[in-house]
Amino acid sequence: MCQTGEEQEQKTKRTGEEEEEEEEEDEEEEEEEEEEEEEEEEDEEEEEEEVEEEEEEEEEENEEEEEEQQQQQQQQQ
């Protein structure tokens, strides 16, 4: 079977379209991966901030307790 030029052209067109679709899919996958990475980084940052806040709160509580203890000692004297 001999292919006419038109048939060959259509096949080439189809392959070009398939390649474009594959490239678009690859780009979409890359974008999704980047978004996931960004979300993970944001989550990590949020966790770090929460930990810092908790540590600060603990420090404040400790300082308050120390002050209370000092006041009680002064009252006893």
mmCIF file of C-alpha atoms in Angstrom, residues 5-33:
data_model
loop_
_atom_site.group_PDB
_atom_site.id
_atom_site.type_symbol
_atom_site.label_atom_id
_atom_site.label_comp_id
_atom_site.label_asym_id
_atom_site.label_seq_id
_atom_site.Cartn_x
_atom_site.Cartn_y
_atom_site.Cartn_z
ATOM 1 C CA GLY A 5 1.024 12.719 0.567
ATOM 2 C CA GLU A 6 -2.209 13.804 2.243
ATOM 3 C CA GLU A 7 -2.455 10.638 4.341
ATOM 4 C CA GLN A 8 1.158 11.027 5.412
ATOM 5 C CA GLU A 9 0.537 14.673 6.313
ATOM 6 C CA GLN A 10 -2.444 13.750 8.486
ATOM 7 C CA LYS A 11 -0.369 11.165 10.325
ATOM 8 C CA THR A 12 2.352 13.721 10.940
ATOM 9 C CA LYS A 13 -0.237 16.233 12.129
ATOM 10 C CA ARG A 14 -1.670 13.702 14.535
ATOM 11 C CA THR A 15 1.766 12.894 15.919
ATOM 12 C CA GLY A 16 2.462 16.601 16.371
ATOM 13 C CA GLU A 17 -0.816 17.020 18.240
ATOM 14 C CA GLU A 18 -0.032 14.009 20.414
ATOM 15 C CA GLU A 19 3.375 15.474 21.222
ATOM 16 C CA GLU A 20 1.774 18.793 22.151
ATOM 17 C CA GLU A 21 -0.727 17.024 24.392
ATOM 18 C CA GLU A 22 2.060 15.087 26.080
ATOM 19 C CA GLU A 23 4.054 18.280 26.612
ATOM 20 C CA GLU A 24 1.002 19.996 28.096
ATOM 21 C CA GLU A 25 0.401 17.035 30.410
ATOM 22 C CA ASP A 26 4.049 17.093 31.483
ATOM 23 C CA GLU A 27 3.837 20.823 32.190
ATOM 24 C CA GLU A 28 0.652 20.324 34.207
ATOM 25 C CA GLU A 29 2.310 17.550 36.213
ATOM 26 C CA GLU A 30 5.328 19.767 36.892
ATOM 27 C CA GLU A 31 3.065 22.616 38.022
ATOM 28 C CA GLU A 32 1.153 20.268 40.320
ATOM 29 C CA GLU A 33 4.404 18.984 41.815
#
